[in-house]
CSV table of C-alpha atoms in Angstrom, one decimal:
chain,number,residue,atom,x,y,z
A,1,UNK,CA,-37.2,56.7,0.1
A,2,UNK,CA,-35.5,54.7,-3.1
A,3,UNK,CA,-36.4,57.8,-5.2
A,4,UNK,CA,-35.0,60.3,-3.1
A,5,UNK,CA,-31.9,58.2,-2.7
A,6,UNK,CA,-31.3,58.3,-6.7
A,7,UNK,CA,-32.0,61.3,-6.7
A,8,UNK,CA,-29.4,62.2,-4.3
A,9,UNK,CA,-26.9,59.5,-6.3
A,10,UNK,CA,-27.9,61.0,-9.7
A,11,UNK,CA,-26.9,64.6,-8.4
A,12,UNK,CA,-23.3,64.4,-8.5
A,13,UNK,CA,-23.2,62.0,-11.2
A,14,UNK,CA,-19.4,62.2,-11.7
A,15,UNK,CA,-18.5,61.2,-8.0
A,16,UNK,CA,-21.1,58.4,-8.7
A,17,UNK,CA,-19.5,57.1,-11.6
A,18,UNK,CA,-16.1,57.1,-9.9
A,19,UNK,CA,-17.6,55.2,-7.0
A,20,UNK,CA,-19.4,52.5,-9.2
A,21,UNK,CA,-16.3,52.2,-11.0
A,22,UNK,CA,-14.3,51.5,-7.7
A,23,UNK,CA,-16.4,48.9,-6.2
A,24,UNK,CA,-16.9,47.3,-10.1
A,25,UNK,CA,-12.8,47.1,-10.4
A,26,UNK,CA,-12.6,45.1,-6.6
A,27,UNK,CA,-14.9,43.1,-8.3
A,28,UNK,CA,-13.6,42.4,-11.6
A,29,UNK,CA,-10.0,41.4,-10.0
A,30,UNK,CA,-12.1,39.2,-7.9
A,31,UNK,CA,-13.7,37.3,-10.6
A,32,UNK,CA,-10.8,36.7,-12.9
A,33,UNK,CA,-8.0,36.3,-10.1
A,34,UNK,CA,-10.6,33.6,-8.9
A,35,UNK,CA,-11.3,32.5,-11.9
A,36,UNK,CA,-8.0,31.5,-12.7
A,37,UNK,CA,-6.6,30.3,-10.0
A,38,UNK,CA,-10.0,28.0,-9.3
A,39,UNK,CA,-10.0,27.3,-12.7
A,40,UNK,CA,-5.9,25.6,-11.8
A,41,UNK,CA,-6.9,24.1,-8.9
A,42,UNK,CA,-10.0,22.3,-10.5
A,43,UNK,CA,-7.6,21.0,-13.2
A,44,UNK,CA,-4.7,20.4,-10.8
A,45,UNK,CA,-7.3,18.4,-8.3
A,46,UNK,CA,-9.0,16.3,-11.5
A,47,UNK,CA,-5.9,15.1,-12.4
A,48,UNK,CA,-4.8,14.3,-9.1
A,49,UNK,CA,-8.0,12.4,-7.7
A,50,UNK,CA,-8.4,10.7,-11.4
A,51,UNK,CA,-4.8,9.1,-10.9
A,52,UNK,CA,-4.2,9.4,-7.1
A,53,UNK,CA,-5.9,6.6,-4.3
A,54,UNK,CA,-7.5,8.3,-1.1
A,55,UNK,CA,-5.3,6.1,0.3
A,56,UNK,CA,-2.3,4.4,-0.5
A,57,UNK,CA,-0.2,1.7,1.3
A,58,UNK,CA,3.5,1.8,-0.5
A,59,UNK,CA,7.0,0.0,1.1
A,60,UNK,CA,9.4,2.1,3.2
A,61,UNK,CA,12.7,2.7,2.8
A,62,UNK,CA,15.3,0.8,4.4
A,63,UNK,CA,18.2,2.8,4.7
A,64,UNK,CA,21.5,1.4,5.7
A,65,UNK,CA,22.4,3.1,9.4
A,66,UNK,CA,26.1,2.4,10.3
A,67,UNK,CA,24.8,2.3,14.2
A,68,UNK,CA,22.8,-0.6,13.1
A,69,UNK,CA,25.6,-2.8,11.7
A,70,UNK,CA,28.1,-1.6,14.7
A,71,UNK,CA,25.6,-3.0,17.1
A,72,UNK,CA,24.6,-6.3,15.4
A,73,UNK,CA,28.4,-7.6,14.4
A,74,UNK,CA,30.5,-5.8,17.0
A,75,UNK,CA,28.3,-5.3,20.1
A,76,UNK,CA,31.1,-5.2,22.3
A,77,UNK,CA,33.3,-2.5,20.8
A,78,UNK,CA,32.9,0.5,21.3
A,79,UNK,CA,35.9,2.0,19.2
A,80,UNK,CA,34.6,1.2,15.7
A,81,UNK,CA,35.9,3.8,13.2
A,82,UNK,CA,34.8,3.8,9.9
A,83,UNK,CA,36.9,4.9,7.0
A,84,UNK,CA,33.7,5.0,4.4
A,85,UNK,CA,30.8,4.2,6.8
A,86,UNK,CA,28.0,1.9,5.3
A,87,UNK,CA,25.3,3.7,3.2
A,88,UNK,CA,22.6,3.4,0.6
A,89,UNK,CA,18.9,1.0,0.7
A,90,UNK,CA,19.3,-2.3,2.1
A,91,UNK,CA,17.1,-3.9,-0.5
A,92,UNK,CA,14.7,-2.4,-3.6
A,93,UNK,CA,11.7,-1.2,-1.4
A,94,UNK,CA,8.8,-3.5,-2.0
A,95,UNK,CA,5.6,-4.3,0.5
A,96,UNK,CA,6.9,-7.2,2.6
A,97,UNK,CA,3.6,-8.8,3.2
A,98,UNK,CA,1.2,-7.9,0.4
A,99,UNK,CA,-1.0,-10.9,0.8
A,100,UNK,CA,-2.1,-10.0,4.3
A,101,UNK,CA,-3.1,-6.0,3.3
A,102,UNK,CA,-5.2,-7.7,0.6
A,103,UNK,CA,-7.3,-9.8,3.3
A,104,UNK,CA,-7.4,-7.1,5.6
A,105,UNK,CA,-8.7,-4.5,2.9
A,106,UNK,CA,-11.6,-6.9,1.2
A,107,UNK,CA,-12.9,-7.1,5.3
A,108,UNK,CA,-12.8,-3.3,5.6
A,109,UNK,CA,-16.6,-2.0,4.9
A,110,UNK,CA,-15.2,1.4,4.1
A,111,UNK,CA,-12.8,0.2,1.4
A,112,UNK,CA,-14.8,0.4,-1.9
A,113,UNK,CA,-11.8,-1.4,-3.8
A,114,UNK,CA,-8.0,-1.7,-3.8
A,115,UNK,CA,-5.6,-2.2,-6.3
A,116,UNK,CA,-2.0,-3.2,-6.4
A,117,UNK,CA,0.6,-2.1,-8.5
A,118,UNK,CA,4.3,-2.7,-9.0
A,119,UNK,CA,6.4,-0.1,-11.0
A,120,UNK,CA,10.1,0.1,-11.7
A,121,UNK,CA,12.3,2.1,-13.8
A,122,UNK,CA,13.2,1.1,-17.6
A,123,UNK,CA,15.3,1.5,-20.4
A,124,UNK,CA,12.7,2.2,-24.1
A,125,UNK,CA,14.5,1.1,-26.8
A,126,UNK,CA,13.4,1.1,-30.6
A,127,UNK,CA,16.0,1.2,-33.0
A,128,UNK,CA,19.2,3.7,-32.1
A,129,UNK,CA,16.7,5.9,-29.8
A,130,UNK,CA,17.0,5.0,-26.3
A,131,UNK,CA,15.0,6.6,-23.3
A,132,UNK,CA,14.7,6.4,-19.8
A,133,UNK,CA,11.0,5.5,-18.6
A,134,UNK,CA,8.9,4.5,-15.4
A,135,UNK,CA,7.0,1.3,-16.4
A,136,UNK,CA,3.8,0.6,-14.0
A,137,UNK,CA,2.4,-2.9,-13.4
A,138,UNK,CA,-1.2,-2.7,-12.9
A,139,UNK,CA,-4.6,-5.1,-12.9
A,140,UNK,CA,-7.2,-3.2,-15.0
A,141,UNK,CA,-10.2,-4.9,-13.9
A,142,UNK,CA,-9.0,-3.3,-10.3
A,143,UNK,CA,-7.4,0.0,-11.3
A,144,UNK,CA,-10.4,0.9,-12.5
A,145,UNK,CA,-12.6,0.5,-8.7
A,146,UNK,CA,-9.6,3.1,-7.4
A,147,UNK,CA,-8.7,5.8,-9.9
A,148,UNK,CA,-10.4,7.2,-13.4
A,149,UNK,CA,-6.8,6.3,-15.5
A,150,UNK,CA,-9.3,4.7,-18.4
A,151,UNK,CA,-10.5,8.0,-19.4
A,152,UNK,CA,-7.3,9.2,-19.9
A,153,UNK,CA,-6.7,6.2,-22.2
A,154,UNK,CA,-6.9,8.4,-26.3
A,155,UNK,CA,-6.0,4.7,-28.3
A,156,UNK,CA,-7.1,1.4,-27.1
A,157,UNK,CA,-8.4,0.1,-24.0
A,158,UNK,CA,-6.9,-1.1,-20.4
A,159,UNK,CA,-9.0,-4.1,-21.2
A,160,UNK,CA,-5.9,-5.0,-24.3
A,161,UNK,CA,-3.5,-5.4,-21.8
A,162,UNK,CA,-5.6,-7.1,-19.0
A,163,UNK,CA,-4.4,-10.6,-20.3
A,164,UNK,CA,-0.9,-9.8,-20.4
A,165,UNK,CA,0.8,-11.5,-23.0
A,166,UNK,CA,3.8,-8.3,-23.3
A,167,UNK,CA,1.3,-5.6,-24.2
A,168,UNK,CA,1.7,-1.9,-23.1
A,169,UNK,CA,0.0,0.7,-23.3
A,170,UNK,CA,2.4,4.2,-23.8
A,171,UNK,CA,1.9,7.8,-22.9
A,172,UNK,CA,1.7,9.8,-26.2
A,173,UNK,CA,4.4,12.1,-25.7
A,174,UNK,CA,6.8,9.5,-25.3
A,175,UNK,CA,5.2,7.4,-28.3
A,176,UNK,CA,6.4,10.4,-30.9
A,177,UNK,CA,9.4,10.7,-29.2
A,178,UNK,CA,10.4,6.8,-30.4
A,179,UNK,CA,8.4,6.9,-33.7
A,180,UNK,CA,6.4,4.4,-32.8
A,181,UNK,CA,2.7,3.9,-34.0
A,182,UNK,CA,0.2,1.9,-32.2
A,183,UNK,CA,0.6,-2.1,-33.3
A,184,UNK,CA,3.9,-1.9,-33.5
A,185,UNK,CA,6.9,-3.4,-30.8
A,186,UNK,CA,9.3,-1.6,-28.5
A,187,UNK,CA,12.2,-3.2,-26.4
A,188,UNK,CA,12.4,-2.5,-22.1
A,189,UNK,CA,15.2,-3.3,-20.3
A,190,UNK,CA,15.0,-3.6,-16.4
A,191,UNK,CA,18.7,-3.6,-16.3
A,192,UNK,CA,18.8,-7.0,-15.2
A,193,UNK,CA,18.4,-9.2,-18.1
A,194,UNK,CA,18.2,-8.9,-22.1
A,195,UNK,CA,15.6,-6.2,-24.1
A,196,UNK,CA,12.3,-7.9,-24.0
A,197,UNK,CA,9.7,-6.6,-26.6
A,198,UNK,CA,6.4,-5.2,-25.7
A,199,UNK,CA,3.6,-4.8,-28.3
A,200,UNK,CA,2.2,-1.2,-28.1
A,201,UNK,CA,-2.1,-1.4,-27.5
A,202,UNK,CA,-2.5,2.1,-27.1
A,203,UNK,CA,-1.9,5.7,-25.9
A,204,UNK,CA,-2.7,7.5,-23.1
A,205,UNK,CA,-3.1,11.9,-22.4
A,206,UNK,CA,-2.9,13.0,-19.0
A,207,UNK,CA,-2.3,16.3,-19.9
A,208,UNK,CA,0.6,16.4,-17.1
A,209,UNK,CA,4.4,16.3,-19.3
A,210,UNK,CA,6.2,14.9,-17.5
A,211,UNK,CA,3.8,11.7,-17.2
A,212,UNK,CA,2.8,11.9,-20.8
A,213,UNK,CA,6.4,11.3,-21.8
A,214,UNK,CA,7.7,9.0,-19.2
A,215,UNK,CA,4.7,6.8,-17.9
A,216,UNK,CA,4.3,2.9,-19.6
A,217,UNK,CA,1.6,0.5,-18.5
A,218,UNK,CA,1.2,-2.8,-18.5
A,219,UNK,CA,0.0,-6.0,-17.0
A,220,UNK,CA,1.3,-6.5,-13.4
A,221,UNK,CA,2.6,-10.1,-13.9
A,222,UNK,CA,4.3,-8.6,-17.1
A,223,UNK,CA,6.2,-6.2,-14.9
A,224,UNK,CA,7.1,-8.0,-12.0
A,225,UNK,CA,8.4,-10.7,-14.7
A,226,UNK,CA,10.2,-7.8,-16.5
A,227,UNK,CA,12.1,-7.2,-13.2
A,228,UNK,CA,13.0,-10.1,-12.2
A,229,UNK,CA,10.7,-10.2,-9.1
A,230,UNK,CA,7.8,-12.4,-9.4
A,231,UNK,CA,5.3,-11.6,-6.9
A,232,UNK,CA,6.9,-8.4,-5.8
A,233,UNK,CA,4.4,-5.4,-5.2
A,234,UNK,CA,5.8,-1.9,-4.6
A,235,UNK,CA,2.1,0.1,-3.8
A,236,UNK,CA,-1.4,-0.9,-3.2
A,237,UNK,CA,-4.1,2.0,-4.0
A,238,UNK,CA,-7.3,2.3,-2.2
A,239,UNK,CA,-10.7,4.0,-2.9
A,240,UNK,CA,-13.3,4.8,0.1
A,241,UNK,CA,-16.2,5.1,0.3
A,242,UNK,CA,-15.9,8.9,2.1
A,243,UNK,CA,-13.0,10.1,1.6
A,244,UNK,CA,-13.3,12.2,4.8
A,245,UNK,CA,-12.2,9.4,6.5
A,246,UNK,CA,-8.5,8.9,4.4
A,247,UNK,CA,-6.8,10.8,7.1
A,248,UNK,CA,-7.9,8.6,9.9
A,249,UNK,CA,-7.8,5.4,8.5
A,250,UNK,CA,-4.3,6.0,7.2
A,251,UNK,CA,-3.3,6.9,10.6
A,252,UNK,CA,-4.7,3.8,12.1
A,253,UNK,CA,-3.8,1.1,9.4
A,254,UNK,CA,0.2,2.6,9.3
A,255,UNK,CA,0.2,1.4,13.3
A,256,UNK,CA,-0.5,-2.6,11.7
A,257,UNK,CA,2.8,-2.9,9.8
A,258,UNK,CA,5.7,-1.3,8.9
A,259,UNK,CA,4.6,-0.1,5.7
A,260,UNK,CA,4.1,3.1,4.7
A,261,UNK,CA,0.7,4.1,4.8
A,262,UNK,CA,-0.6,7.9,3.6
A,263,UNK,CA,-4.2,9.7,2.8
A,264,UNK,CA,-4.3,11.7,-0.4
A,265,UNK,CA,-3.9,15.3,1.2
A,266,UNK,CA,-0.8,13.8,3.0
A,267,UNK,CA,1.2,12.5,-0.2
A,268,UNK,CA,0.4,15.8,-1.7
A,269,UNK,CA,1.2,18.2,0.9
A,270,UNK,CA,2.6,20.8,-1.3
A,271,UNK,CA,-0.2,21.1,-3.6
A,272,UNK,CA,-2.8,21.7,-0.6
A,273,UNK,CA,-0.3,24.3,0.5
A,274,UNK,CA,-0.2,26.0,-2.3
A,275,UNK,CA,-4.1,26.1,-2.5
A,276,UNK,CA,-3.7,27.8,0.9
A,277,UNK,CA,-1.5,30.2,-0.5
A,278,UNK,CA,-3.6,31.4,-3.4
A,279,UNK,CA,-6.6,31.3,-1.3
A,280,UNK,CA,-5.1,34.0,1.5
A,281,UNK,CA,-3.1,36.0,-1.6
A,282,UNK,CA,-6.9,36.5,-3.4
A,283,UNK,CA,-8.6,37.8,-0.4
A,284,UNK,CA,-5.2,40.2,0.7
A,285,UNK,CA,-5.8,41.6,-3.1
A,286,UNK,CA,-9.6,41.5,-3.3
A,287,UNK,CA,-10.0,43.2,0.3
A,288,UNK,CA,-7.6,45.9,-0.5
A,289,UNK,CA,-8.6,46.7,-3.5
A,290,UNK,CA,-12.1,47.3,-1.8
A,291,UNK,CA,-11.3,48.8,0.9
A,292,UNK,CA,-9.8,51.6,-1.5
A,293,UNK,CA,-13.5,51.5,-3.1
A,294,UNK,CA,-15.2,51.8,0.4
A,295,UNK,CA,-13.2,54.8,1.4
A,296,UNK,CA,-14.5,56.2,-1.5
A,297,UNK,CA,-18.4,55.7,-0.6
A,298,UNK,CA,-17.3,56.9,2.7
A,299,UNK,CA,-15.9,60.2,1.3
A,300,UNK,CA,-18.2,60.6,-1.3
A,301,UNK,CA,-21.6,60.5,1.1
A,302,UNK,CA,-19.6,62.3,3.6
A,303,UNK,CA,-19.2,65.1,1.4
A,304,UNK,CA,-22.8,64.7,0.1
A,305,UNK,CA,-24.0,65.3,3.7
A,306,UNK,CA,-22.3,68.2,3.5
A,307,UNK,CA,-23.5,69.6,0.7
A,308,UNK,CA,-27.3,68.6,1.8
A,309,UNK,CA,-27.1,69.7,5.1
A,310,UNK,CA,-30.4,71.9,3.5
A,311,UNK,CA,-32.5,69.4,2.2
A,312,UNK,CA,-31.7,67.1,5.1
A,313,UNK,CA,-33.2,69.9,7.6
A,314,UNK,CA,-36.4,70.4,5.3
A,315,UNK,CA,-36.6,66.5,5.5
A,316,UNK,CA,-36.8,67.0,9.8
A,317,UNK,CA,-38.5,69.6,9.4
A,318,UNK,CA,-41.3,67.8,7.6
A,319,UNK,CA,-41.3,65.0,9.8
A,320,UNK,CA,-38.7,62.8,8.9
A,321,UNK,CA,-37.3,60.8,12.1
A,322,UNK,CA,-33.5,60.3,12.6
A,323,UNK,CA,-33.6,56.8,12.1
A,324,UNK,CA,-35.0,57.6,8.5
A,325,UNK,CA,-32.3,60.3,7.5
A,326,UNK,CA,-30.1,57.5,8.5
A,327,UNK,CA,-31.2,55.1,5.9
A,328,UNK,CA,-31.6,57.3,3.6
A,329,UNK,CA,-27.9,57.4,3.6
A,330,UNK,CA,-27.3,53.8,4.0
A,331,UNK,CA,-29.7,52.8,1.0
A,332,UNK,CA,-27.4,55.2,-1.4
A,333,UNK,CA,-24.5,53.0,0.0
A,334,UNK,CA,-26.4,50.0,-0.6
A,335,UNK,CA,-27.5,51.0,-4.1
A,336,UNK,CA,-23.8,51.9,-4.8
A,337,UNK,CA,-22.6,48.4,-3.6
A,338,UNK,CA,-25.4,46.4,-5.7
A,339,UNK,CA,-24.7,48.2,-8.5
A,340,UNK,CA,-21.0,48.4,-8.8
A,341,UNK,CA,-21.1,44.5,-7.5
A,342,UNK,CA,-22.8,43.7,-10.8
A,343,UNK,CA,-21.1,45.9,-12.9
A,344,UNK,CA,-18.2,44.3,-11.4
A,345,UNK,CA,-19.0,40.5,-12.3
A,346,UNK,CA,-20.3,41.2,-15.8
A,347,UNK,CA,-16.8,42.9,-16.5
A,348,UNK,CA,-15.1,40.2,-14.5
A,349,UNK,CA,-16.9,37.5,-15.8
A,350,UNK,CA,-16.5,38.3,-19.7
A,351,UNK,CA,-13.0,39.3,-19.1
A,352,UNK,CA,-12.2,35.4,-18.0
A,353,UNK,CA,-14.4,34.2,-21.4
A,354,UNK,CA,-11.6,36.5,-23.2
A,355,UNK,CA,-8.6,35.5,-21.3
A,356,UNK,CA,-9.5,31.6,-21.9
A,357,UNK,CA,-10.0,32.4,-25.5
A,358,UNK,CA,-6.5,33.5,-25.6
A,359,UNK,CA,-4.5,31.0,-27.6
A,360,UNK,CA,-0.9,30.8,-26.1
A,361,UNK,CA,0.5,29.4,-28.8
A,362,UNK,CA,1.7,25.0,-29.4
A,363,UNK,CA,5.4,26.0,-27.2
A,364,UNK,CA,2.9,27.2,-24.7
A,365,UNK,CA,4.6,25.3,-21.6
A,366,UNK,CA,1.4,25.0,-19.5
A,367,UNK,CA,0.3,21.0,-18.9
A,368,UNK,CA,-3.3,21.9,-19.7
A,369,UNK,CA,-2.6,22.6,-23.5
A,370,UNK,CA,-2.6,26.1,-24.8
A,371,UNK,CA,-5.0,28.2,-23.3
A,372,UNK,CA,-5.6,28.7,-19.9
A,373,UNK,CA,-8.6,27.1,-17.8
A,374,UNK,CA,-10.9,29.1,-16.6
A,375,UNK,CA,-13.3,28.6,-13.9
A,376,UNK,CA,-17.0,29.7,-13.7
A,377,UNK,CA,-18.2,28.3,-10.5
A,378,UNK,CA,-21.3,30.1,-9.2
A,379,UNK,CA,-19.5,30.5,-5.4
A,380,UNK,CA,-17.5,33.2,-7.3
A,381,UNK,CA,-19.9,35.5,-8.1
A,382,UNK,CA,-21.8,34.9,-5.2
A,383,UNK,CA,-18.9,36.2,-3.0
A,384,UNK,CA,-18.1,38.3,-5.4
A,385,UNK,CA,-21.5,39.9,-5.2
A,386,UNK,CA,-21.8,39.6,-1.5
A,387,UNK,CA,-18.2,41.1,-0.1
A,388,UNK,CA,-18.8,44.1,-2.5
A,389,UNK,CA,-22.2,45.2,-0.5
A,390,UNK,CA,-21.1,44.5,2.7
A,391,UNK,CA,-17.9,46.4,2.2
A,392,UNK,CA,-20.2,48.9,0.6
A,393,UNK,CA,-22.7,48.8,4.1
A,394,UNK,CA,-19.7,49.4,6.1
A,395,UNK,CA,-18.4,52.3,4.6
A,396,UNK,CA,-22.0,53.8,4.5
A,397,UNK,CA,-22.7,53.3,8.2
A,398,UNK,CA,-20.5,56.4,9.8
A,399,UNK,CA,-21.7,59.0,7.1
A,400,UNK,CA,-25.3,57.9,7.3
A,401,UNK,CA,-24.9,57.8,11.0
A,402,UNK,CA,-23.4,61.0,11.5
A,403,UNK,CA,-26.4,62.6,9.3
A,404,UNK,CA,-28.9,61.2,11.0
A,405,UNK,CA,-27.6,63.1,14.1
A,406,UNK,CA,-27.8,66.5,12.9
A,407,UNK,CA,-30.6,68.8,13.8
A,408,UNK,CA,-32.2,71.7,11.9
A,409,UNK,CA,-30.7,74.6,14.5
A,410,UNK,CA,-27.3,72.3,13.9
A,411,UNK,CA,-27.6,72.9,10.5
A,412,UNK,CA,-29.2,77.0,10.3
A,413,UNK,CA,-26.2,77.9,12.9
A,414,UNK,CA,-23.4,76.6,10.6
A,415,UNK,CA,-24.4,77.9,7.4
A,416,UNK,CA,-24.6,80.8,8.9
């Protein structure tokens, strides 16, 4: 049967070519559409797991609501009018009761570790250059039980700034933007008091711009003593043990206070959305792009059985049953499918080792670096492998079908 079905295949060798080369290009743009946009994803969900708490507790903004102030200093009037109503936060948002989270959380059997942090907004100073940067107040030994920041961490160690003492350590990108070389001081300013000089440990590399030039840490009593706010904690991050259960428990601790409680998925919305998005845009191109290649097995075995109409009568008429003409038929489209599949994901697959060999070029604008990540997860090919014969089954089903209904007199009285 798997000889006569090459046989058949290797006949019209042309049409065959055209065919493997139809299901082999659905599966190419398969591999490297997926490949790429896995590959993003991958990097995009490193970063923001390594840096991101499955859950994290942070205080809520109190804005200023001019109904608010009516009621509470003129309950009795109704005929308030303001000329510039009352706006903006009522106070810098901070956690009101930090010490009570902190009991709560150690008493949690799912909590693995928590970590509080307190970050504001500062002025870098060193000599005339000046810079606007986000300076976050953190306690290494805990940091490191909720998110993977220390491997980011190129110069130096979390552990130099663990005992405080003004120490820092600086996101690269913003280091060679001041000049400044590890050892050496630069000034913050809170905006609410003098310059105060902060010894530069190390460097980190996120890989992420906009936090490689912008982000400072440092020791959390440092911070809160840069700002003027001893005490004060503006986030606590926590790690779980599953992180299945983020959503769920973040649902049911943000009922115990008025703090503003969120799971992972939640505080980054967008990016799950737009995971969502690539996901239904690669299907939409991959299942066109085979359907195109499955109306081509369809035509091509439905004109085969056309022009065999012959040999498939001498087959009946040596004894072979219907249900044997019929997968006849179905094993060319089967052979077609495997073999185009594979074509397909050797093309495909050393097509994404060239495109992530592809140096952009140092302006490249990409946070990764320079060339782009690739990804080479085995689920790729699998699928790959796996929607290209089934689409290839399909289209094989009504032409193998249809021959396995004709009949020799069917055949004698219409070639004739």
């Amino acid at each position: 049967m798997l000889f006569l079905a090459i046989r058949h295949l290797l006949s019209k060798k042309q049409q065959t070519f055209l065919i493997l080369l139809g299901i082999g290009l659905g599966t190419t743009v398969y591999v490297i559409i997926s490949g790429l946009q896995l590959g993003m994803r991958e990097f995009l969900v490193e970063r923001l797991m390594s840096n991101t708490a499955h859950i994290k507790i942070s205080a809520k903004e109190r804005l200023i609501d001019p109904k608010d102030i009516q009621k509470r200093f003129y309950p009795d009037d109704s005929f308030i009018d303001w000329a510039v109503p009352p706006s903006g936060l009522r106070d810098e948002a901070h956690i009101q009761y930090p010490q009570g989270w902190f009991e709560f959380l150690r008493e949690q059997p799912d909590v693995l570790g928590y970590s509080p942090a307190f970050s504001t907004n500062v002025i870098l100073s060193r000599s005339e250059i000046t810079l606007p940067s986000q300076v976050v107040g953190i306690q290494p030994n805990k940091e490191r039980q909720v998110t993977d920041i220390e491997k980011y961490v190129n110069v130096g160690s979390l552990d130099d700034i663990a005992a405080g003492g003004s120490k820092v350590i600086v996101g690269d990108e913003l280091l060679k933007k001041t000049g400044t070389r590890v050892g050496e001081s630069i000034f913050l300013s809170a905006g609410r008091g003098d310059k105060v000089p902060f010894k530069v440990m190390g460097t980190f590399h996120m890989g992420v711009k906009e936090i490689d030039s912008t982000m400072i840490f440092a020791y959390l009593e440092d911070v809160q003593k840069l700002a003027k706010s001893p005490g004060r904690i503006s986030s606590i991050s926590v790690a779980l043990a599953n992180i299945d259960l983020a959503g769920p428990l973040a649902e049911q601790w943000s009922l115990m206070a008025k703090d503003k409680v969120e799971s992972w998925d939640v505080a980054n919305a967008n990016f799950m959305q737009i995971f969502k998005i690539q996901d239904i845009s690669r299907i939409i191109i991959t299942a066109a792009i085979l359907v195109v290649a499955a109306f081509g097995i369809y035509n091509v075995l439905t004109i085969m059985i056309n022009q065999k109409k012959k040999e498939i009568a001498i087959l009946q008429s040596i004894g072979y049953p219907p249900r044997m003409i019929m997968e006849l038929f179905l094993l060319q489209g089967i052979i077609l499918g495997c073999c185009g599949a594979v074509l397909g994901l050797l093309i495909g697959h050393f097509s994404n080792v060239l495109i992530g060999s592809i140096d952009l070029g140092a302006n490249s604008a990409l946070p990764f670096g320079n060339k782009l990540i690739i990804s080479y997860r085995p689920s790729i090919y699998i699928i790959g492998f796996i929607v290209a014969v089934m689409a290839s089954i399909i289209a094989s089903l009504l032409p193998a079908r249809a021959a396995s209904k004709m009949t020799p007199l069917q055949i004698i009285r219409s070639e004739i």
